Coordinates of C-alpha atoms and ligand atoms in Angstrom, one line a residue:
X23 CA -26.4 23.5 -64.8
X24 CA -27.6 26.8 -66.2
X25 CA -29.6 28.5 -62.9
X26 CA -31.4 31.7 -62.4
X27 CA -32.0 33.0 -58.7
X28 CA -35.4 35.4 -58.7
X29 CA -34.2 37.5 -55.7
X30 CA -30.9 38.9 -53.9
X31 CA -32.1 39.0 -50.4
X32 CA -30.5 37.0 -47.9
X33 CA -31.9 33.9 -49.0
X34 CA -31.8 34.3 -53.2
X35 CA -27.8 36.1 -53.1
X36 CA -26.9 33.5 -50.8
X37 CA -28.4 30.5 -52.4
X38 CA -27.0 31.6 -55.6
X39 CA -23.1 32.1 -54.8
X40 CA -23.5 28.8 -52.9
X41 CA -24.8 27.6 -56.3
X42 CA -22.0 29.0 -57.9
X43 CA -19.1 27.5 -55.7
X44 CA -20.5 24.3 -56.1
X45 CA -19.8 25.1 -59.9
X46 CA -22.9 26.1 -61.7
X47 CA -23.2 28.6 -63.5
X48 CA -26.0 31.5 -61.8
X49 CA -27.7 34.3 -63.5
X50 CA -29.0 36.8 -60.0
X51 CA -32.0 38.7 -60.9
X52 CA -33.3 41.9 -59.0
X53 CA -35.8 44.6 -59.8
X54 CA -33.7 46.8 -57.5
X55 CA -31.1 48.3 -59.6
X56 CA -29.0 49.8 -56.9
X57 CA -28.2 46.3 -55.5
X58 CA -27.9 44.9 -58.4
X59 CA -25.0 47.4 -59.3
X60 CA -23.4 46.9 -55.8
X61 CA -23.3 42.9 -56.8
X62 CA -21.9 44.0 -60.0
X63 CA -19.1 45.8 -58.6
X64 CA -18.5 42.9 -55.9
X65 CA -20.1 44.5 -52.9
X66 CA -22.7 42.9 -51.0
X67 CA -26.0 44.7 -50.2
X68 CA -26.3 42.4 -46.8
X69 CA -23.9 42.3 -44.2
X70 CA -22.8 38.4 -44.0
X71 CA -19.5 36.8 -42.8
X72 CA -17.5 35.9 -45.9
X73 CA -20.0 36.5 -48.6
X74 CA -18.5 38.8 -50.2
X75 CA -14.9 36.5 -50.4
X76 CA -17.5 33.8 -52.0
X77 CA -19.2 36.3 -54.3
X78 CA -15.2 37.0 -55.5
X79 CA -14.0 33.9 -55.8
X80 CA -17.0 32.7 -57.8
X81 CA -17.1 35.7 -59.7
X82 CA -16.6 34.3 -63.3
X83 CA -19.8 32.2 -63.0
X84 CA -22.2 34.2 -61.3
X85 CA -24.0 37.5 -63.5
X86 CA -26.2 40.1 -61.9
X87 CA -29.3 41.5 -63.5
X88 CA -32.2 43.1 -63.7
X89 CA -33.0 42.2 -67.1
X90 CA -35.1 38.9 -66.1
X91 CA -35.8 38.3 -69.7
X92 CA -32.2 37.6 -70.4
X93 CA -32.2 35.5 -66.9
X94 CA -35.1 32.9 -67.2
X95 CA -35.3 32.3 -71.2
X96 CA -32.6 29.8 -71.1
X97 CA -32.8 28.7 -67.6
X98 CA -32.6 25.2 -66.9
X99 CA -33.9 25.6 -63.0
X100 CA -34.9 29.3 -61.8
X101 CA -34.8 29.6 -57.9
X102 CA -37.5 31.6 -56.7
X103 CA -35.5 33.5 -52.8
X104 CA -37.9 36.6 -52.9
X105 CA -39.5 38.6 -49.7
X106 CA -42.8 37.1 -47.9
X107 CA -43.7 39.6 -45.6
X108 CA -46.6 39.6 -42.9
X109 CA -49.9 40.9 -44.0
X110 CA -51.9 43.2 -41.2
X111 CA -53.8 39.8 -40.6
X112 CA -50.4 37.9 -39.8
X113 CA -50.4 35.8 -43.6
X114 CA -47.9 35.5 -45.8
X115 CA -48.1 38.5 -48.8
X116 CA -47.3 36.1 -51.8
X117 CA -46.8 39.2 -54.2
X118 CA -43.8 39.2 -54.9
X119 CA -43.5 35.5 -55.5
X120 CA -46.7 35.6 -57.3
X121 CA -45.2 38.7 -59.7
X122 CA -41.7 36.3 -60.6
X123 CA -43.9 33.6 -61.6
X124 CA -45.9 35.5 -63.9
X125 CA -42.6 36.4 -65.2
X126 CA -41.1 33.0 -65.8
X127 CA -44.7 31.8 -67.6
X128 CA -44.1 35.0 -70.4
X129 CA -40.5 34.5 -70.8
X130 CA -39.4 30.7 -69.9
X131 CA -38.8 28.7 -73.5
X132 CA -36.8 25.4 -72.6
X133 CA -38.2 22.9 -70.2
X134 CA -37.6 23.9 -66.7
X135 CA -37.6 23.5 -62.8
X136 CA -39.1 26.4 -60.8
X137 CA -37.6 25.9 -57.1
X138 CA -39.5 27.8 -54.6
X139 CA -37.2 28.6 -51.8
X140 CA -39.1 31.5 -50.4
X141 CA -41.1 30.7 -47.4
X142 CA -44.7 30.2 -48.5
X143 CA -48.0 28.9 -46.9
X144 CA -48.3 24.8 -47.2
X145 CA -50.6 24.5 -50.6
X146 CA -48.6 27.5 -52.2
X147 CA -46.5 25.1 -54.7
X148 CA -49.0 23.8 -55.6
X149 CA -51.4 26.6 -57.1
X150 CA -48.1 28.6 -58.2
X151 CA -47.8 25.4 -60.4
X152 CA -51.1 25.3 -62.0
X153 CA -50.6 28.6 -62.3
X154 CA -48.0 28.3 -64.7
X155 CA -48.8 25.2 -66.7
X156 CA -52.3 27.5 -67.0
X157 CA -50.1 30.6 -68.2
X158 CA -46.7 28.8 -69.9
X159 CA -45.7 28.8 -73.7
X160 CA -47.1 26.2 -75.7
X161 CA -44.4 23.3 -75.5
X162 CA -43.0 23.8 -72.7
X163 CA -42.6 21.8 -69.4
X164 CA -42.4 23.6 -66.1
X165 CA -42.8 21.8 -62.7
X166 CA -42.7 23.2 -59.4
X167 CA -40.4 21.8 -56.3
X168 CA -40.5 23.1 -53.0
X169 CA -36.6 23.7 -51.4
X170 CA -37.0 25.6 -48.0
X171 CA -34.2 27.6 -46.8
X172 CA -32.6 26.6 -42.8
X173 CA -29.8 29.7 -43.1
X174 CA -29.3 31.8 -40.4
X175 CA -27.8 35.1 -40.7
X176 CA -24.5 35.6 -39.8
X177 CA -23.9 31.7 -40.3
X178 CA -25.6 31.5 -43.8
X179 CA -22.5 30.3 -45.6
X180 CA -22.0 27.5 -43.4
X181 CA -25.6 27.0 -43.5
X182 CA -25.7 26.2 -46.6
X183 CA -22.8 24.5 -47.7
X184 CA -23.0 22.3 -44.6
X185 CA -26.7 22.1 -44.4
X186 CA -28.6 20.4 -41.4
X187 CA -30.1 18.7 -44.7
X188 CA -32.0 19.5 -48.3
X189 CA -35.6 19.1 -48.0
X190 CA -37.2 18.7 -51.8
X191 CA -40.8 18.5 -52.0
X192 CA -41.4 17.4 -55.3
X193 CA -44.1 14.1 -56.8
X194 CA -42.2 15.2 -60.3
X195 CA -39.7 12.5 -61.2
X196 CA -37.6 14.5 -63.7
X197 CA -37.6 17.2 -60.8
X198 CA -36.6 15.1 -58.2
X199 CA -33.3 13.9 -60.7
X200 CA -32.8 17.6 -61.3
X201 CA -32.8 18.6 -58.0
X202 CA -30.4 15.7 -57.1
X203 CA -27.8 16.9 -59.9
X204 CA -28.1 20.4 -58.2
X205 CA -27.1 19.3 -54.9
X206 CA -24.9 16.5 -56.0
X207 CA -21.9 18.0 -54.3
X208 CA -23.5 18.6 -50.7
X209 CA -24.6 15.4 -50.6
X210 CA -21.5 13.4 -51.6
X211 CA -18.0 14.0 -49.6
X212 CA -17.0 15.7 -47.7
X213 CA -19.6 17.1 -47.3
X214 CA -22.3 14.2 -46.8
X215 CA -25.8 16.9 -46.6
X216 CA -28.7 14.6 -46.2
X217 CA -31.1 14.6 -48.9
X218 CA -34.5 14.4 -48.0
X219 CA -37.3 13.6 -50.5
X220 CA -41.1 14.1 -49.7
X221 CA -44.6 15.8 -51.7
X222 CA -44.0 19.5 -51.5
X223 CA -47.0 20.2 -48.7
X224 CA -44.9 18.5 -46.4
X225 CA -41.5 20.3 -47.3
X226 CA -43.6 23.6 -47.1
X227 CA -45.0 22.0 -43.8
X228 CA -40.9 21.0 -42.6
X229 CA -39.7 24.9 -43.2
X230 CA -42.8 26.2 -41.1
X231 CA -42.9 23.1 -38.1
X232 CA -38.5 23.7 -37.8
X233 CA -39.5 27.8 -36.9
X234 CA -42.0 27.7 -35.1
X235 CA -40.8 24.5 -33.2
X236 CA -37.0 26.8 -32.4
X237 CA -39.4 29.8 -31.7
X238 CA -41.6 28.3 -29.1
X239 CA -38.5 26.5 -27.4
X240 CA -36.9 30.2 -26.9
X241 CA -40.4 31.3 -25.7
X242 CA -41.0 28.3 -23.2
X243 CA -37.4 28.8 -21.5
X244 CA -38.1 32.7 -21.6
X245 CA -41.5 31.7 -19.5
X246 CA -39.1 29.0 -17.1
X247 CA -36.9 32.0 -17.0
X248 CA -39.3 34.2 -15.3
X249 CA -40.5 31.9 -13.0
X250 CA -36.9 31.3 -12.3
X251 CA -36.4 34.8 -10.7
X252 CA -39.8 34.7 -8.2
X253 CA -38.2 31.4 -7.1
X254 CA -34.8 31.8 -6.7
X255 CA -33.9 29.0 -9.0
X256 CA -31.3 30.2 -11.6
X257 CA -31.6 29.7 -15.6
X258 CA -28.3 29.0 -16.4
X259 CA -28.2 26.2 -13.9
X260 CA -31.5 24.9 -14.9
X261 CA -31.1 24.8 -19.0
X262 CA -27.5 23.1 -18.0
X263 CA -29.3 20.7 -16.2
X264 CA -32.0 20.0 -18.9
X265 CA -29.7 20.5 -22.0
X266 CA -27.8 16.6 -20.7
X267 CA -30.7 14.9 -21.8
X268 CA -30.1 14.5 -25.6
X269 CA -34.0 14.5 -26.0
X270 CA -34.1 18.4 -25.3
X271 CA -30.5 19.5 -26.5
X272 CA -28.4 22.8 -25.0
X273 CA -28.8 24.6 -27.9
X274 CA -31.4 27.4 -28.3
X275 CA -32.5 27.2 -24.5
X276 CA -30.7 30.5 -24.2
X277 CA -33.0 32.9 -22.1
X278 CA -33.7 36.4 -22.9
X279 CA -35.7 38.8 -24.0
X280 CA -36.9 37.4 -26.9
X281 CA -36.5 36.6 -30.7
X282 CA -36.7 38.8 -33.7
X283 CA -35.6 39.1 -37.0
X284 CA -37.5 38.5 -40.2
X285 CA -38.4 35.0 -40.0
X286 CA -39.2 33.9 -36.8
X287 CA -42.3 36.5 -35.8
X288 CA -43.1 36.6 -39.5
X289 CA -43.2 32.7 -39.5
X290 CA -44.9 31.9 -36.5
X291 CA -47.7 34.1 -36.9
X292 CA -47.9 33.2 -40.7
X293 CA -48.7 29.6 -39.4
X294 CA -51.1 30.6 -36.8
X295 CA -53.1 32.0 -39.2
X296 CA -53.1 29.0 -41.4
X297 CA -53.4 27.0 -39.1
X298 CA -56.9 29.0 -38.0
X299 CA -58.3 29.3 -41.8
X300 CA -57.9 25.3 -41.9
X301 CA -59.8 24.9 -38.4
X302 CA -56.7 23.5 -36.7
X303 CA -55.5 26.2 -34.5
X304 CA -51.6 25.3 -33.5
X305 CA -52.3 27.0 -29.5
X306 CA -49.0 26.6 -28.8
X307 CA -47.8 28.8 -31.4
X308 CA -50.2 31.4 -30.1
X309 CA -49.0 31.5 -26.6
X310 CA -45.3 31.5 -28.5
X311 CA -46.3 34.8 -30.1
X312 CA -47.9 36.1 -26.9
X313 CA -45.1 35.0 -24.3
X314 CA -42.5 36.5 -27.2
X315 CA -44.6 40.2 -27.5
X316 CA -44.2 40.4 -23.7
X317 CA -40.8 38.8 -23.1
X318 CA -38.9 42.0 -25.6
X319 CA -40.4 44.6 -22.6
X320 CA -39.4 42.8 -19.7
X321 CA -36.1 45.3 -19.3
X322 CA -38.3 47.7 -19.7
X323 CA -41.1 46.5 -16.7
X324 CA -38.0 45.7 -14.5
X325 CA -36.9 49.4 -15.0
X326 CA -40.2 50.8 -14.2
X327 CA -40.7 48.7 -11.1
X328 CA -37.6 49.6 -9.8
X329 CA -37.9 53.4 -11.0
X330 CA -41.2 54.7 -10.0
X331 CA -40.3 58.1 -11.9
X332 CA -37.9 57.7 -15.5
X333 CA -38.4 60.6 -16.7
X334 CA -35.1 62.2 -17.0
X335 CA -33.0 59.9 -16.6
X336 CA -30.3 59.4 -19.0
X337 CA -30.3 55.6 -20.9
X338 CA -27.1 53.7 -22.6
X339 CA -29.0 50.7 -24.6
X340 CA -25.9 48.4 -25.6
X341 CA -26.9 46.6 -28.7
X342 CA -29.9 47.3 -31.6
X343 CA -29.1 44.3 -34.0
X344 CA -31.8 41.6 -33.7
X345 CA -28.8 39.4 -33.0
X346 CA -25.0 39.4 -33.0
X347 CA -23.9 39.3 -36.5
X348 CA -26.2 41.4 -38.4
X349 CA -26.9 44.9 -38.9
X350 CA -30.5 43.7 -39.5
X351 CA -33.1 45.4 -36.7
X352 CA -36.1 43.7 -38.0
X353 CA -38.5 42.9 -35.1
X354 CA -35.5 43.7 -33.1
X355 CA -36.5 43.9 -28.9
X356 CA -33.9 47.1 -28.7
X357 CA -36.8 48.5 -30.9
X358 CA -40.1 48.0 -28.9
X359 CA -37.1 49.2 -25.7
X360 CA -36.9 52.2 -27.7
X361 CA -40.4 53.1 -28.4
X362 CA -41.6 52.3 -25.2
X363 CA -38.6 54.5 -23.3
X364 CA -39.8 57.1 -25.7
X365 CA -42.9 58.2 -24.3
X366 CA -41.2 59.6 -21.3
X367 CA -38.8 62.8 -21.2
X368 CA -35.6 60.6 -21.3
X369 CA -32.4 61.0 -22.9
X370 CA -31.3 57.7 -25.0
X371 CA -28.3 56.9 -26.8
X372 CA -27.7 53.7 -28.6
X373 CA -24.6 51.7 -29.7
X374 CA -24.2 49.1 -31.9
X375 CA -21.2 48.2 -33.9
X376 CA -23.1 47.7 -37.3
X377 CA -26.6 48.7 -37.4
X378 CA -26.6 52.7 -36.5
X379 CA -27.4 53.9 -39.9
X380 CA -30.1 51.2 -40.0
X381 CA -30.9 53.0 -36.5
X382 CA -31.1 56.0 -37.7
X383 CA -33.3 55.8 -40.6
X384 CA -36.0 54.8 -38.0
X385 CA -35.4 57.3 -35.1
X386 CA -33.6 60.4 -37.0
X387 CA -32.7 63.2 -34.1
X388 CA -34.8 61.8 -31.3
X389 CA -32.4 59.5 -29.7
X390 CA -28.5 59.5 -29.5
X391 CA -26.0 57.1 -31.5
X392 CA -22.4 56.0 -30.2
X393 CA -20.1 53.6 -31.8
X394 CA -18.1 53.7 -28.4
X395 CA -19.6 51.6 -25.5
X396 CA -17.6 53.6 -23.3
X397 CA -18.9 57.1 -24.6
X398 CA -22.8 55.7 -25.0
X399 CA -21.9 54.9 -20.9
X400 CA -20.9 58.1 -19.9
X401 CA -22.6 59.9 -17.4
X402 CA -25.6 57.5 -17.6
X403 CA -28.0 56.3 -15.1
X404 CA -29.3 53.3 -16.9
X405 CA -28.0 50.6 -19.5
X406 CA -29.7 48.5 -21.1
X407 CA -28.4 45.2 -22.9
X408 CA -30.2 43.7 -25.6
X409 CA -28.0 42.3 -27.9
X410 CA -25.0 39.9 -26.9
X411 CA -22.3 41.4 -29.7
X412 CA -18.9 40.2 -28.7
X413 CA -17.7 43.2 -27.8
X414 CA -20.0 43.7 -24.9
X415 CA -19.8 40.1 -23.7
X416 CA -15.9 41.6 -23.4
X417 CA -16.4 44.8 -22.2
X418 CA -15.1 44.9 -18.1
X419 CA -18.6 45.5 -15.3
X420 CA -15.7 47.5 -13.9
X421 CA -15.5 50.0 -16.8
X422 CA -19.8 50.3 -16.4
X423 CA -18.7 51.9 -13.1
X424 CA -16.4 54.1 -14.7
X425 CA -18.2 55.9 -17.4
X426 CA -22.0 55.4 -15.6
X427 CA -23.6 58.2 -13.7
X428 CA -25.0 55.0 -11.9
X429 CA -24.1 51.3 -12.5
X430 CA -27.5 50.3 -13.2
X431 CA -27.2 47.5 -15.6
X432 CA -30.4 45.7 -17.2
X433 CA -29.1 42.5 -19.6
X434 CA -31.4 41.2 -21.5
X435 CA -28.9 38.8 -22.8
X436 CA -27.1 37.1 -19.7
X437 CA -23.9 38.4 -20.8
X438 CA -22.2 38.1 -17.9
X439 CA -22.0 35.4 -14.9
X440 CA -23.8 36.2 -11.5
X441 CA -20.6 35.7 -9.4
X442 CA -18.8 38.9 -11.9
X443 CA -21.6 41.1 -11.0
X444 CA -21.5 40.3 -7.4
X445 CA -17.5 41.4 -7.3
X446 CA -18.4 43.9 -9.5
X447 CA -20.6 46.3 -6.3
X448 CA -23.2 47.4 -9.4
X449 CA -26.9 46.8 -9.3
X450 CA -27.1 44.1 -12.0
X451 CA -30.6 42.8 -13.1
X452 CA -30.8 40.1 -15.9
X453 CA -33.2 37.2 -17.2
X454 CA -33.8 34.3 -14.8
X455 CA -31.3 34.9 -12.4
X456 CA -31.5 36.0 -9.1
X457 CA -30.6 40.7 -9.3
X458 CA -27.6 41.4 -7.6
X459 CA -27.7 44.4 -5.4
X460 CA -30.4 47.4 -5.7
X461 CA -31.5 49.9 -8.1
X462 CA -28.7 52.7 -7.5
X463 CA -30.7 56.7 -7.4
Ligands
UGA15 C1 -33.9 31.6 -38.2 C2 -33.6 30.1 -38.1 O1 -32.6 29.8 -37.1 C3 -33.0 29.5 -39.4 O2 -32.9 28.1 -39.3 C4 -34.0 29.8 -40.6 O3 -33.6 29.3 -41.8 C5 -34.2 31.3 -40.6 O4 -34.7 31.8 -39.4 C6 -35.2 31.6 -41.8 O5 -36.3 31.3 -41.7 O6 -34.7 32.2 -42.8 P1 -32.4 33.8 -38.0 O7 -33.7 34.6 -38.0 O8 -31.3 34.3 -38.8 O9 -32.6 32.3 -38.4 O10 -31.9 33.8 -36.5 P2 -31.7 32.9 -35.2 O11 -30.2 32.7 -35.0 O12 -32.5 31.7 -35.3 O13 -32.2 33.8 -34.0 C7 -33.5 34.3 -34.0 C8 -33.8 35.0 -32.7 O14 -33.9 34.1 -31.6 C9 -32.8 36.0 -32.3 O15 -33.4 37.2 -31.9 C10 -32.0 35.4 -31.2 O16 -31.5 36.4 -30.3 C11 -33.1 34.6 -30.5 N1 -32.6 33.4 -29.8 C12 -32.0 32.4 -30.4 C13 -32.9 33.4 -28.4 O17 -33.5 34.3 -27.8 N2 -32.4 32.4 -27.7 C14 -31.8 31.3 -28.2 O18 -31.4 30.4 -27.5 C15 -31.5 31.4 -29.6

């Protein structure tokens, strides 16, 4: 089929060379010219495992533009992956959606399916399609079907081309048969996607209820967590012994100092302010956003409690990606660390593998960058762990005691077992779990 994808974000650039390997033939539009030249010369603007192998290998049916003209005239479905940033007020800013739809109306001329895969506010569909029958050229059929994206970064390939599932919201027959000849690869062998069929509030409803749901299980074992440490029980026992019961699951019980990125604080709070304006407050996704605010400075209370006076000391943070994977420090915890460590006299240097020019575009001169852990350990008095990249899960305790000042050693990411840091002679304080030794001055 003959797609255009609005977007090249993480979800539009993905969703369209997944489109592409599954043989369609993709038109990627952009108003950012810059990106669209990198696509054009086969380099990805995002930083994703094996995208840019797909973008190459799929190279002869996907085009990069910014003409959107040229992209949505002859389209037979246009995929709508642009931004939906917070608001000051915690809504979604529909803008940017809002501006590609007006664009489709002026320049769509065959009959077409607009696929909203953005994430936008349950009723959105819905008015962006009245919108455009109101705004369309004479003639022309346009009906609007809600697709939510479930990608996460660093897995977004897999994501997509083995989807959990593909939820359509759609009451449109011919949409619904369009959207099927879309995904008819994923859902046949090998492999087998579940396709899931429903009116588009309740698609728009699945995307936000899967976020939040993932985003206040991370907050409630964070809150378990800390109780887990005034109590002497230890997290790592206690999600093992919950995550046997196939009702709760292992996965995302992980304890630590909390979730970022650009989709779960954006989308929780984006919910909780819908769900206020339609007199339905969702409480629990309040106390999610609350526990979560607090949860990405508990390193930082731990350090103070055990430091009456920081000032001057010298402070390794291992980690600044919002997760391992990603170069992306949006919402990142390493970044309210930062801030906060900032208002004292204290010298801070940071390493991450990925994400230091990211880093440095938001803290220029006032804090120190490393690509070594070894040399962001030297001669410091403090670390701080806040993101679980590989190669810190690998690096030796032993070597903290090496290069450190003092083997001081927050982890906000449990990366290593209770019983290392007891061989180990370091003071060692992480989430849930009992600290090993004291605070070394
Ligand atoms: C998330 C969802 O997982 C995707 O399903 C969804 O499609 C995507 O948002 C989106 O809306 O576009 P992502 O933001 O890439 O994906 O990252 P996750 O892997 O979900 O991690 C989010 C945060 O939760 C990270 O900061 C991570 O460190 C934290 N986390 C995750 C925990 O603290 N504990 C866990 O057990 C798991």
């Amino acid at each position: 089929m003959k797609i255009a994808v609005a977007g090249t974000g993480y979800v539009g650039l993905v969703t369209g060379v997944a489109l592409a390997n599954i043989g369609h033939s993709v038109i990627c539009v952009d108003v950012d010219e810059s990106k669209i030249s990198m696509l054009s010369n086969g380099v990805s603007p995002i930083f994703e495992d094996g995208l840019e192998d797909l973008m190459k290998k799929n190279k002869d049916r996907i085009v990069y533009t910014t003409d959107y003209k040229m992209a949505y005239k002859n389209a037979e479905v246009i995929f709508v992956g642009v931004g939906t940033p917070e608001r000051h007020d915690g809504s979604a800013n529909l803008d940017y959606v809002q501006k590609v739809c007006e664009q489709i109306a002026e320049y769509v001329e065959n009959d077409c399916v607009v696929v909203i895969k953005s994430t936008v506010p349950i009723g959105t569909n819905d008015k962006l399609e009245e919108y455009l029958n109101n705004n369309k050229k004479l003639g022309v059929r346009i009906s609007v079907a809600s697709n939510p994206e479930f990608l996460a970064q660093g897995t977004a390939i897999k994501d997509t081309l083995h989807a959990s599932r593909i939820v359509v919201g759609t009451e449109d027959k011919r949409a619904n048969i369009v959207m099927r000849e879309i995904y008819k690869t994923l859902t046949a062998e090998p492999y087998n996607v579940p396709y899931l069929s429903m009116n588009r509030r309740s698609a728009e409803m699945v995307k936000y209820a899967s976020n939040d749901f993932l985003a206040l299980k991370i907050s409630y074992i964070n809150e378990v967590a800390n109780l887990c440490e005034t109590i002497g029980a230890n997290i790592d026992d206690v999600t093992n012994g919950m995550g046997f019961d196939g009702r709760i699951g292992s996965k995302f019980l992980n304890a630590g100092i909390g979730y970022g990125g650009s989709c779960f604080p954006k989308d929780t709070k984006a919910l909780h302010w819908f769900s206020r304006e339609n007199n339905a407050e969702l409480k629990t996704v309040k106390s999610t956003i609350e526990v979560n605010a607090k949860q990405k400075l508990r390193l930082f209370d731990k350090l103070k409690k055990d430091c009456e006076n920081i000032a001057g000391l010298k402070v390794a943070i291992l980690g600044a990606s919002f997760k391992p994977g990603t170069d992306d420090l949006r919402e990142a915890p390493s970044i309210d660390i930062i801030n906060a460590l900032s208002d004292y006299d204290l010298d801070i240097v940071v390493y991450d593998p990925v994400s230091i020019a990211k880093l440095k575009d938001i803290f220029g001169d006032r804090i120190k960058y490393s690509k070594s852990i070894s040399k962001a350990l030297s001669g410091s008095d403090v670390c701080i762990i806040t993101t679980e990249w590989p190669q810190i899960v690998n690096y030796k305790l032993n070597d903290y005691k090496k290069y450190m000042n003092t083997p001081n050693i927050y982890d906000g990411r449990n990366c290593y077992s209770i019983d290392e840091a007891k061989k180990a002679k370091i003071y060692y304080n992480s989430i849930g779990r009992p600290a090993i030794g004291s605070y070394l001055k």
